[in-house]
DNA sequence: TTGCAATACGGAACAGTGTTCCATATTGTG
DNA sequence: CACAATATGGAACACTGTTCCGTATTGCAA
C-alpha cells in the first residue's frame, strides 16, 4: 500500500483538500503504472484521480517524484530482503537470490528500466532513490561473500546495480536469470576453483 | 558513407526524383542521428533534407528502416572486425576486444540502446538486423575461445549480445568496460584456474 | 460567526510530437 | 506529345507534456 502521509514530513498538518488530492493521485498512479507502465500519459492518471493537471504538477513537479512516491514501499521492501536472505543462505547464494529478486522487481514495473537509464531530466531523482536504498543492501551481501573468500572484493556495488537493471528483460525471465548467473560467476572468477558442475 | 542504391535491389531503375529524395533523406538522417541521436524529431530530418513528411514515410514506413539504412555499413564494419581480431589476438583477448568494439559502437549512436530494447513496434526490424550481423560474428569468437578451453561453451551468443547492449552506458566508458570484463570472467569461470592477477 | 488572505483547485491553452492524407507536380511510356 | 502511374510536399489530425490563471476552498483572526 501507499503511505499518504510520507509526502510532507515537515508540514505540521495538511489541508484536507491537499490530503484528498494526494491520496487520489497516488492511488490512481499506482493503478495506472501497474497496468500501463510508468510512461503512461499524465492525463490518464489525472482522469482516474478526478484531478486537474495543475494539481498533479503542483505536488510532483518531476515525474520521477510521483514514481518514487508510488514505489517507495516496494523499493524499501526489496532492499530489506537483503539482510533476510543473508541470514538464511550462504553468502553467494544469498547474493544471487537477492539479485534475482531485484531483477524481478525492476521487470515487474513496466518502463521502469528505461526510466532508470534514460538520463531524461524528468527522471532525475529516480536513480538517486533507488541507489540510496539498494547500494547499502548490496554492499552488505558483497562484503559477506568476499569475506568468505567466495567472490572477489574489487567490484563496485553501484556498478553491479546498474548492470543488473540494464540487463533486465521484462519479457524473458529465463534470460535475465542466465545473465545474472553469468555475472555472479564473473565475481567468483579468480577465487578458489569452481566446484564441478 | 551511405549506400544510396541498397534500398531497392529488385527495382530495375529508380526514378530520379526518388533517387534524390532517398539521397537527401539518408544524408540528412545520418547528420541528425549523429548530432541528436536516433530519437530526433522526424521534422528535423525532413527539414534538413528539404523533403515532406509524406516522402519520408513512403520510403521508410518503420522508423527502424531509416535507422537500419543509415547504420547498415557501420554495423557491417563492426561485424567484420570480429574475424580480423580473431586473427590478431588469442581467443579470449579477441573476444574481449570485439565486445568492447561493439559496446563503443552502440554507445556512439545516441539513443540506439533504448531503441534496441524498447519493444516499440516502430523499432521492430532494428534488433533483427543487428542480430543477423552480430550473432555470426560473436559465435565465431566464442567457438574459438571455447575450443581453446578458455571459456565455457554453454553461453548463447544472442544472450551475450543482448546483455552487452543492455549494459552499455554511453557516458561512462570505464564502467562499460568493467562490466564487459566481468561478463568475460563469468565465461571463464569453471574452466582452467585463473592466472594470478 | 464572519471576513479575508493564503492556498489549492480544475481545466483550458500552448507547444511539441508522430502519422495520415490528398491535391499537385513529376516522370516514364505508348 | 498526351496521358496514366507514381512521388511529392505540407496541411491536418491526434496525442503528448507543461504552464497558466480565474475560481473555489480552507484556516485563521477578529
Short mmCIF file of C-alpha atoms (C1' of nucleotides) in Angstrom, two decimals:
data_model
loop_
_atom_site.label_atom_id
_atom_site.label_comp_id
_atom_site.label_asym_id
_atom_site.label_seq_id
_atom_site.Cartn_x
_atom_site.Cartn_y
_atom_site.Cartn_z
CA UNK A 1 0.00 0.00 0.00
CA UNK A 2 0.93 3.61 -0.19
CA UNK A 3 1.80 5.89 2.65
CA UNK A 4 -0.21 9.07 2.15
CA UNK A 5 1.49 10.88 4.96
CA UNK A 6 5.08 10.48 3.83
CA UNK A 7 4.87 13.33 1.37
CA UNK A 8 5.27 16.22 3.81
CA UNK A 9 7.13 15.20 6.94
CA UNK A 10 7.96 18.78 8.00
CA UNK A 11 4.44 20.21 7.45
CA UNK A 12 2.52 20.38 10.69
CA UNK A 13 -0.88 19.47 9.38
CA UNK A 14 -2.14 19.01 5.90
CA UNK A 15 -5.08 20.78 4.45
CA UNK A 16 -7.80 18.19 3.89
CA UNK A 17 -8.19 19.02 0.20
CA UNK A 18 -4.46 18.50 -0.29
CA UNK A 19 -4.71 15.22 1.53
CA UNK A 20 -7.52 14.11 -0.74
CA UNK A 21 -5.73 15.16 -3.92
CA UNK A 22 -2.53 13.41 -2.91
CA UNK A 23 -4.47 10.35 -1.91
CA UNK A 24 -6.40 10.13 -5.16
CA UNK A 25 -3.28 10.87 -7.20
CA UNK A 26 -1.15 8.20 -5.59
CA UNK A 27 -3.87 5.58 -5.76
CA UNK A 28 -4.62 6.34 -9.39
CA UNK A 29 -0.94 6.46 -10.33
CA UNK A 30 -0.33 3.09 -8.70
CA UNK A 31 -3.11 1.52 -10.76
CA UNK A 32 -2.09 3.19 -13.99
CA UNK A 33 1.59 2.37 -13.53
CA UNK A 34 0.68 -1.24 -12.86
CA UNK A 35 -1.42 -1.59 -15.98
CA UNK A 36 0.25 0.78 -18.45
CA UNK A 37 3.77 1.23 -17.11
CA UNK A 38 5.46 4.31 -15.72
CA UNK A 39 5.36 6.07 -19.10
CA UNK A 40 1.59 6.20 -19.09
CA UNK A 41 0.11 9.54 -20.18
CA UNK A 42 -0.33 12.06 -17.41
CA UNK A 43 -3.94 12.62 -18.39
CA UNK A 44 -4.86 9.04 -17.69
CA UNK A 45 -3.66 9.45 -14.13
CA UNK A 46 -5.35 12.78 -13.54
CA UNK A 47 -8.56 11.49 -15.10
CA UNK A 48 -8.61 8.40 -12.91
CA UNK A 49 -7.85 10.53 -9.88
CA UNK A 50 -10.54 13.06 -10.81
CA UNK A 51 -7.96 15.80 -10.51
CA UNK A 52 -6.64 18.55 -12.75
CA UNK A 53 -3.24 18.52 -14.40
CA UNK A 54 -2.18 21.51 -12.38
CA UNK A 55 -2.75 19.62 -9.16
CA UNK A 56 -0.50 16.82 -10.25
CA UNK A 57 2.32 19.18 -11.22
CA UNK A 58 1.94 21.12 -8.02
CA UNK A 59 2.61 18.04 -5.94
CA UNK A 60 5.01 16.26 -8.25
CA UNK A 61 6.98 18.78 -10.32
CA UNK A 62 9.23 15.96 -11.50
CA UNK A 63 7.64 12.92 -12.98
CA UNK A 64 10.11 10.81 -11.04
CA UNK A 65 8.76 12.23 -7.79
CA UNK A 66 5.44 10.56 -8.46
CA UNK A 67 7.07 7.28 -9.41
CA UNK A 68 9.27 7.39 -6.34
CA UNK A 69 6.33 8.10 -4.08
CA UNK A 70 4.32 5.24 -5.56
CA UNK A 71 7.08 2.66 -5.40
CA UNK A 72 8.75 3.81 -2.22
CA UNK A 73 7.45 0.99 -0.06
CA UNK A 74 8.19 -1.69 -2.59
CA UNK A 75 11.72 -0.42 -3.06
CA UNK A 76 12.17 -0.44 0.69
CA UNK A 77 10.80 -3.95 0.92
CA UNK A 78 13.18 -5.14 -1.77
CA UNK A 79 16.15 -3.57 0.00
CA UNK A 80 15.10 -5.11 3.28
CA UNK A 81 15.02 -8.55 1.73
CA UNK A 82 18.82 -8.48 1.58
CA UNK A 83 19.55 -8.99 5.28
CA UNK A 84 16.86 -11.65 5.45
CA UNK A 85 18.47 -13.63 2.65
CA UNK A 86 21.89 -13.15 4.21
CA UNK A 87 20.67 -14.87 7.34
CA UNK A 88 19.08 -17.72 5.51
CA UNK A 89 21.61 -18.70 2.86
CA UNK A 90 25.33 -18.94 2.37
CA UNK A 91 26.85 -15.72 1.04
CA UNK A 92 26.95 -16.35 -2.72
CA UNK A 93 23.55 -17.99 -2.71
CA UNK A 94 22.08 -15.05 -0.81
CA UNK A 95 23.71 -12.64 -3.25
CA UNK A 96 22.37 -14.48 -6.27
CA UNK A 97 18.91 -14.73 -4.84
CA UNK A 98 18.77 -11.06 -3.98
CA UNK A 99 19.95 -10.03 -7.44
CA UNK A 100 17.18 -12.15 -8.90
CA UNK A 101 14.77 -10.51 -6.51
CA UNK A 102 15.92 -7.10 -7.64
CA UNK A 103 15.66 -8.07 -11.29
CA UNK A 104 12.09 -9.24 -10.87
CA UNK A 105 11.22 -6.04 -9.09
CA UNK A 106 12.53 -3.90 -11.95
CA UNK A 107 10.95 -6.19 -14.53
CA UNK A 108 7.55 -6.03 -12.84
CA UNK A 109 7.37 -2.25 -13.17
CA UNK A 110 6.91 -1.77 -16.89
CA UNK A 111 9.01 1.05 -18.23
CA UNK A 112 10.98 1.43 -15.04
CA UNK A 113 14.12 0.07 -16.64
CA UNK A 114 14.17 2.71 -19.38
CA UNK A 115 13.22 5.39 -16.88
CA UNK A 116 16.20 4.43 -14.76
CA UNK A 117 18.60 4.70 -17.70
CA UNK A 118 17.03 7.42 -19.82
CA UNK A 119 19.01 10.36 -18.48
CA UNK A 120 15.85 12.38 -19.07
CA UNK A 121 15.73 15.26 -16.56
CA UNK A 122 12.15 14.25 -15.82
CA UNK A 123 13.56 11.16 -14.10
CA UNK A 124 16.48 12.77 -12.29
CA UNK A 125 15.69 11.86 -8.72
CA UNK A 126 14.61 8.32 -9.54
CA UNK A 127 18.02 6.60 -9.80
CA UNK A 128 19.12 8.54 -6.74
CA UNK A 129 16.46 6.99 -4.55
CA UNK A 130 16.99 3.52 -5.92
CA UNK A 131 20.71 3.68 -5.33
CA UNK A 132 20.26 5.17 -1.90
CA UNK A 133 18.32 2.11 -0.87
CA UNK A 134 19.99 -0.61 -2.90
CA UNK A 135 23.67 0.23 -2.59
CA UNK A 136 23.79 -0.48 1.17
CA UNK A 137 21.75 -3.65 0.71
CA UNK A 138 24.03 -4.97 -1.99
CA UNK A 139 27.20 -3.87 -0.24
CA UNK A 140 26.30 -6.00 2.74
CA UNK A 141 25.84 -9.08 0.56
CA UNK A 142 29.02 -8.49 -1.41
CA UNK A 143 31.09 -7.95 1.71
CA UNK A 144 29.83 -11.14 3.27
CA UNK A 145 30.62 -13.19 0.18
CA UNK A 146 34.03 -11.56 -0.18
CA UNK A 147 34.81 -12.21 3.48
CA UNK A 148 34.06 -15.87 2.90
CA UNK A 149 36.51 -15.83 0.00
CA UNK A 150 33.80 -16.84 -2.46
CA UNK A 151 33.97 -13.75 -4.65
CA UNK A 152 36.48 -11.04 -5.32
CA UNK A 153 36.31 -7.81 -3.42
CA UNK A 154 37.08 -5.36 -6.21
CA UNK A 155 33.58 -4.93 -7.53
CA UNK A 156 31.70 -1.70 -7.02
CA UNK A 157 28.11 -2.27 -5.81
CA UNK A 158 26.89 0.70 -7.81
CA UNK A 159 28.31 -0.87 -10.98
CA UNK A 160 26.55 -4.11 -10.34
CA UNK A 161 23.22 -2.41 -9.71
CA UNK A 162 23.47 -0.50 -12.95
CA UNK A 163 24.40 -3.65 -14.79
CA UNK A 164 21.52 -5.66 -13.39
CA UNK A 165 18.95 -3.01 -14.14
CA UNK A 166 20.41 -2.66 -17.61
CA UNK A 167 20.26 -6.36 -18.32
CA UNK A 168 16.74 -6.98 -17.06
CA UNK A 169 14.42 -8.06 -19.84
CA UNK A 170 10.87 -7.93 -18.52
CA UNK A 171 9.53 -10.45 -21.01
CA UNK A 172 12.26 -13.04 -20.64
CA UNK A 173 12.92 -14.02 -17.07
CA UNK A 174 14.95 -17.07 -18.05
CA UNK A 175 17.38 -14.91 -20.00
CA UNK A 176 17.65 -12.43 -17.15
CA UNK A 177 18.47 -15.21 -14.74
CA UNK A 178 21.10 -16.69 -17.04
CA UNK A 179 22.83 -13.34 -17.25
CA UNK A 180 22.71 -12.79 -13.52
CA UNK A 181 24.30 -16.19 -13.07
CA UNK A 182 26.98 -15.21 -15.56
CA UNK A 183 27.73 -12.01 -13.67
CA UNK A 184 27.93 -13.87 -10.39
CA UNK A 185 30.32 -16.35 -11.99
CA UNK A 186 32.36 -13.37 -13.06
CA UNK A 187 32.52 -12.31 -9.43
CA UNK A 188 33.76 -15.75 -8.47
CA UNK A 189 36.45 -15.92 -11.12
CA UNK A 190 39.91 -15.72 -9.62
CA UNK A 191 38.88 -17.04 -6.21
CA UNK A 192 39.01 -20.70 -5.25
CA UNK A 193 38.40 -23.12 -8.14
CA UNK A 194 34.85 -23.83 -9.18
CA UNK A 195 33.14 -26.89 -7.87
CA UNK A 196 32.32 -29.47 -10.52
CA UNK A 197 29.14 -28.54 -12.32
CA UNK B 1 29.31 6.59 -46.25
CA UNK B 2 25.83 5.54 -47.18
CA UNK B 3 24.87 3.29 -49.99
CA UNK B 4 22.04 5.04 -51.82
CA UNK B 5 21.36 2.11 -54.07
CA UNK B 6 20.83 -0.55 -51.45
CA UNK B 7 17.22 0.41 -50.86
CA UNK B 8 15.69 -1.27 -53.89
CA UNK B 9 17.75 -4.19 -55.15
CA UNK B 10 14.90 -5.70 -57.21
CA UNK B 11 13.86 -2.44 -58.93
CA UNK B 12 15.34 -2.17 -62.37
CA UNK B 13 15.93 1.52 -62.42
CA UNK B 14 14.99 4.23 -60.00
CA UNK B 15 13.10 7.35 -60.89
CA UNK B 16 15.49 10.26 -60.50
CA UNK B 17 13.22 12.12 -58.11
CA UNK B 18 13.04 9.05 -55.89
CA UNK B 19 16.79 8.77 -56.05
CA UNK B 20 17.15 12.38 -54.98
CA UNK B 21 14.66 12.09 -52.13
CA UNK B 22 16.30 8.97 -50.79
CA UNK B 23 19.71 10.53 -51.10
CA UNK B 24 18.74 13.70 -49.29
CA UNK B 25 16.86 11.74 -46.62
CA UNK B 26 19.72 9.37 -45.82
CA UNK B 27 22.29 12.12 -45.74
CA UNK B 28 20.16 14.33 -43.54
CA UNK B 29 19.24 11.44 -41.24
CA UNK B 30 22.89 10.50 -40.82
CA UNK B 31 23.74 14.02 -39.73
CA UNK B 32 20.75 14.38 -37.44
CA UNK B 33 21.26 10.96 -35.85
CA UNK B 34 24.88 11.84 -35.23
CA UNK B 35 24.10 15.13 -33.53
CA UNK B 36 20.73 14.49 -31.87
CA UNK B 37 20.50 10.71 -31.58
CA UNK B 38 18.12 8.30 -33.26
CA UNK B 39 15.13 9.71 -31.39
CA UNK B 40 15.45 13.07 -33.09
CA UNK B 41 12.16 14.57 -34.29
CA UNK B 42 11.13 13.48 -37.77
CA UNK B 43 10.59 17.09 -38.79
CA UNK B 44 14.22 17.94 -38.25
CA UNK B 45 15.25 15.27 -40.70
CA UNK B 46 12.71 16.19 -43.33
CA UNK B 47 13.57 19.87 -42.93
CA UNK B 48 17.28 19.26 -43.36
CA UNK B 49 16.55 17.05 -46.35
CA UNK B 50 14.19 19.61 -47.87
CA UNK B 51 11.56 16.94 -48.16
CA UNK B 52 7.98 16.47 -47.00
CA UNK B 53 6.92 14.16 -44.21
CA UNK B 54 4.97 12.02 -46.65
CA UNK B 55 8.12 11.32 -48.61
CA UNK B 56 9.92 10.04 -45.57
CA UNK B 57 7.07 7.73 -44.59
CA UNK B 58 6.72 6.48 -48.14
CA UNK B 59 10.30 5.24 -48.15
CA UNK B 60 10.63 4.29 -44.51
CA UNK B 61 7.28 3.19 -43.10
CA UNK B 62 9.02 1.98 -39.97
CA UNK B 63 11.32 4.33 -38.19
CA UNK B 64 13.75 1.47 -37.74
CA UNK B 65 14.01 1.12 -41.52
CA UNK B 66 15.61 4.53 -41.71
CA UNK B 67 17.97 3.80 -38.83
CA UNK B 68 18.92 0.48 -40.34
CA UNK B 69 19.60 2.06 -43.72
CA UNK B 70 21.76 4.76 -42.20
CA UNK B 71 23.80 2.48 -39.98
CA UNK B 72 23.95 -0.53 -42.29
CA UNK B 73 27.56 -0.03 -43.31
CA UNK B 74 28.77 0.71 -39.83
CA UNK B 75 27.06 -2.37 -38.47
CA UNK B 76 28.64 -4.42 -41.20
CA UNK B 77 32.03 -2.95 -40.45
CA UNK B 78 31.66 -3.77 -36.77
CA UNK B 79 30.69 -7.35 -37.56
CA UNK B 80 33.63 -7.72 -39.93
CA UNK B 81 36.03 -6.61 -37.23
CA UNK B 82 35.47 -9.94 -35.49
CA UNK B 83 37.44 -12.18 -37.87
CA UNK B 84 40.20 -9.58 -38.02
CA UNK B 85 40.57 -9.60 -34.25
CA UNK B 86 40.43 -13.39 -34.20
CA UNK B 87 43.48 -13.49 -36.46
CA UNK B 88 45.41 -10.99 -34.44
CA UNK B 89 44.82 -12.00 -30.82
CA UNK B 90 44.41 -15.09 -28.74
CA UNK B 91 40.77 -16.17 -28.43
CA UNK B 92 39.69 -14.56 -25.16
CA UNK B 93 41.57 -11.38 -25.91
CA UNK B 94 39.94 -11.19 -29.34
CA UNK B 95 36.54 -11.80 -27.77
CA UNK B 96 37.03 -9.10 -25.16
CA UNK B 97 38.27 -6.60 -27.68
CA UNK B 98 35.38 -7.21 -30.01
CA UNK B 99 32.81 -6.84 -27.23
CA UNK B 100 34.41 -3.52 -26.36
CA UNK B 101 34.25 -2.58 -30.01
CA UNK B 102 30.59 -3.46 -30.11
CA UNK B 103 29.89 -1.53 -26.92
CA UNK B 104 31.55 1.58 -28.29
CA UNK B 105 29.54 1.26 -31.47
CA UNK B 106 26.25 1.13 -29.57
CA UNK B 107 27.35 3.92 -27.23
CA UNK B 108 28.35 6.18 -30.11
CA UNK B 109 24.83 6.11 -31.59
CA UNK B 110 22.86 8.10 -29.07
CA UNK B 111 19.52 6.56 -28.32
CA UNK B 112 20.32 3.36 -30.14
CA UNK B 113 20.49 1.40 -26.92
CA UNK B 114 16.95 2.29 -25.89
CA UNK B 115 15.71 1.79 -29.43
CA UNK B 116 17.14 -1.72 -29.38
CA UNK B 117 15.37 -2.57 -26.14
CA UNK B 118 12.20 -0.50 -26.33
CA UNK B 119 9.94 -3.16 -27.78
CA UNK B 120 8.24 -0.27 -29.57
CA UNK B 121 6.73 -1.57 -32.84
CA UNK B 122 8.38 1.40 -34.57
CA UNK B 123 11.72 -0.32 -33.96
CA UNK B 124 10.73 -3.89 -34.81
CA UNK B 125 13.16 -4.63 -37.59
CA UNK B 126 16.10 -2.96 -35.90
CA UNK B 127 17.16 -5.71 -33.48
CA UNK B 128 16.61 -8.22 -36.24
CA UNK B 129 19.24 -6.67 -38.46
CA UNK B 130 21.68 -6.19 -35.63
CA UNK B 131 21.39 -9.81 -34.55
CA UNK B 132 21.58 -11.05 -38.10
CA UNK B 133 25.00 -9.48 -38.42
CA UNK B 134 26.35 -9.79 -34.91
CA UNK B 135 25.31 -13.30 -33.91
CA UNK B 136 27.56 -14.99 -36.50
CA UNK B 137 30.43 -12.66 -35.65
CA UNK B 138 30.19 -13.37 -31.95
CA UNK B 139 29.59 -17.08 -32.45
CA UNK B 140 32.89 -17.38 -34.24
CA UNK B 141 34.76 -15.71 -31.40
CA UNK B 142 33.02 -17.74 -28.72
CA UNK B 143 33.64 -21.01 -30.51
CA UNK B 144 37.32 -20.26 -30.89
CA UNK B 145 37.71 -19.40 -27.21
CA UNK B 146 35.71 -22.46 -26.16
CA UNK B 147 37.79 -24.70 -28.43
CA UNK B 148 40.91 -23.41 -26.70
CA UNK B 149 39.33 -24.33 -23.37
CA UNK B 150 39.48 -20.74 -22.17
CA UNK B 151 35.75 -20.24 -21.71
CA UNK B 152 32.75 -22.47 -21.28
CA UNK B 153 30.71 -23.48 -24.27
CA UNK B 154 27.22 -23.15 -22.81
CA UNK B 155 26.67 -19.48 -23.47
CA UNK B 156 24.21 -18.33 -26.10
CA UNK B 157 25.65 -15.62 -28.37
CA UNK B 158 22.28 -13.95 -28.62
CA UNK B 159 22.14 -13.67 -24.82
CA UNK B 160 25.51 -12.06 -24.65
CA UNK B 161 24.63 -9.53 -27.35
CA UNK B 162 21.50 -8.54 -25.52
CA UNK B 163 23.43 -8.25 -22.29
CA UNK B 164 26.16 -6.07 -23.76
CA UNK B 165 23.75 -3.71 -25.45
CA UNK B 166 21.77 -3.54 -22.22
CA UNK B 167 24.79 -2.74 -20.12
CA UNK B 168 26.29 -0.09 -22.36
CA UNK B 169 26.33 3.31 -20.71
CA UNK B 170 27.18 5.91 -23.36
CA UNK B 171 28.52 8.43 -20.87
CA UNK B 172 30.68 6.08 -18.84
CA UNK B 173 33.03 4.04 -20.93
CA UNK B 174 35.10 2.95 -17.95
CA UNK B 175 32.05 1.40 -16.30
CA UNK B 176 31.03 -0.31 -19.52
CA UNK B 177 34.48 -1.83 -19.84
CA UNK B 178 34.49 -3.02 -16.25
CA UNK B 179 31.21 -4.82 -16.79
CA UNK B 180 32.35 -6.39 -20.03
CA UNK B 181 35.40 -7.67 -18.20
CA UNK B 182 33.12 -9.08 -15.51
CA UNK B 183 30.99 -10.88 -18.08
CA UNK B 184 34.06 -12.33 -19.76
CA UNK B 185 35.31 -13.52 -16.38
CA UNK B 186 31.94 -15.17 -15.95
CA UNK B 187 32.54 -17.01 -19.22
CA UNK B 188 35.90 -18.21 -17.92
CA UNK B 189 34.59 -19.44 -14.58
CA UNK B 190 34.64 -23.20 -14.38
CA UNK B 191 37.42 -23.66 -16.92
CA UNK B 192 41.08 -23.83 -16.00
CA UNK B 193 42.07 -21.81 -12.93
CA UNK B 194 42.67 -18.13 -13.35
CA UNK B 195 46.18 -16.87 -13.72
CA UNK B 196 47.39 -14.77 -10.81
CA UNK B 197 46.23 -11.20 -11.12
"C1'" DT C 1 -19.58 33.63 13.39
"C1'" DT C 2 -17.77 36.18 9.92
"C1'" DG C 3 -14.36 38.22 6.71
"C1'" DC C 4 -10.28 37.80 4.39
"C1'" DA C 5 -5.72 36.41 2.95
"C1'" DA C 6 -3.43 32.38 1.59
"C1'" DT C 7 -3.53 28.35 -0.72
"C1'" DA C 8 -5.06 24.70 -3.96
"C1'" DC C 9 -8.04 23.56 -7.47
"C1'" DG C 10 -9.55 22.32 -12.37
"C1'" DG C 11 -9.05 22.53 -16.95
"C1'" DA C 12 -8.26 25.48 -20.98
"C1'" DA C 13 -4.42 26.79 -23.73
"C1'" DC C 14 0.16 26.13 -25.69
"C1'" DA C 15 3.99 23.93 -27.79
"C1'" DG C 16 5.78 19.92 -29.17
"C1'" DT C 17 5.46 15.14 -31.15
"C1'" DG C 18 4.41 11.10 -34.86
"C1'" DT C 19 1.40 9.92 -38.66
"C1'" DT C 20 -2.05 10.18 -42.39
"C1'" DC C 21 -3.98 12.03 -46.39
"C1'" DC C 22 -4.64 14.08 -50.79
"C1'" DA C 23 -4.32 17.85 -54.34
"C1'" DT C 24 -0.46 18.92 -57.04
"C1'" DA C 25 3.69 18.03 -59.59
"C1'" DT C 26 6.84 14.93 -61.76
"C1'" DT C 27 8.06 11.21 -64.63
"C1'" DG C 28 8.18 7.27 -67.97
"C1'" DT C 29 5.81 5.36 -71.85
"C1'" DG C 30 2.82 4.30 -75.84
"C1'" DC D 1 3.27 14.61 -77.26
"C1'" DA D 2 -0.53 13.13 -74.27
"C1'" DC D 3 -1.73 10.52 -70.51
"C1'" DA D 4 -1.56 7.13 -66.74
"C1'" DA D 5 1.26 6.00 -62.98
"C1'" DT D 6 3.86 7.43 -59.34
"C1'" DA D 7 6.04 10.60 -55.96
"C1'" DT D 8 5.94 14.89 -53.59
"C1'" DG D 9 5.07 18.37 -50.02
"C1'" DG D 10 2.84 20.07 -46.35
"C1'" DA D 11 -1.61 20.83 -44.18
"C1'" DA D 12 -4.38 18.42 -40.88
"C1'" DC D 13 -5.12 15.26 -37.10
"C1'" DA D 14 -4.49 13.02 -32.77
"C1'" DC D 15 -1.86 12.68 -28.99
"C1'" DT D 16 1.73 14.02 -25.92
"C1'" DG D 17 3.80 17.07 -21.54
"C1'" DT D 18 3.56 21.52 -19.33
"C1'" DT D 19 2.10 26.14 -17.99
"C1'" DC D 20 -1.08 29.44 -16.52
"C1'" DC D 21 -4.80 31.67 -14.31
"C1'" DG D 22 -9.67 32.59 -12.83
"C1'" DT D 23 -12.26 30.24 -9.42
"C1'" DA D 24 -13.09 27.57 -5.24
"C1'" DT D 25 -11.59 26.02 -0.83
"C1'" DT D 26 -9.57 26.49 3.56
"C1'" DG D 27 -7.68 28.20 8.02
"C1'" DC D 28 -7.22 31.97 10.96
"C1'" DA D 29 -8.13 36.34 13.25
"C1'" DA D 30 -11.34 39.49 14.79
#
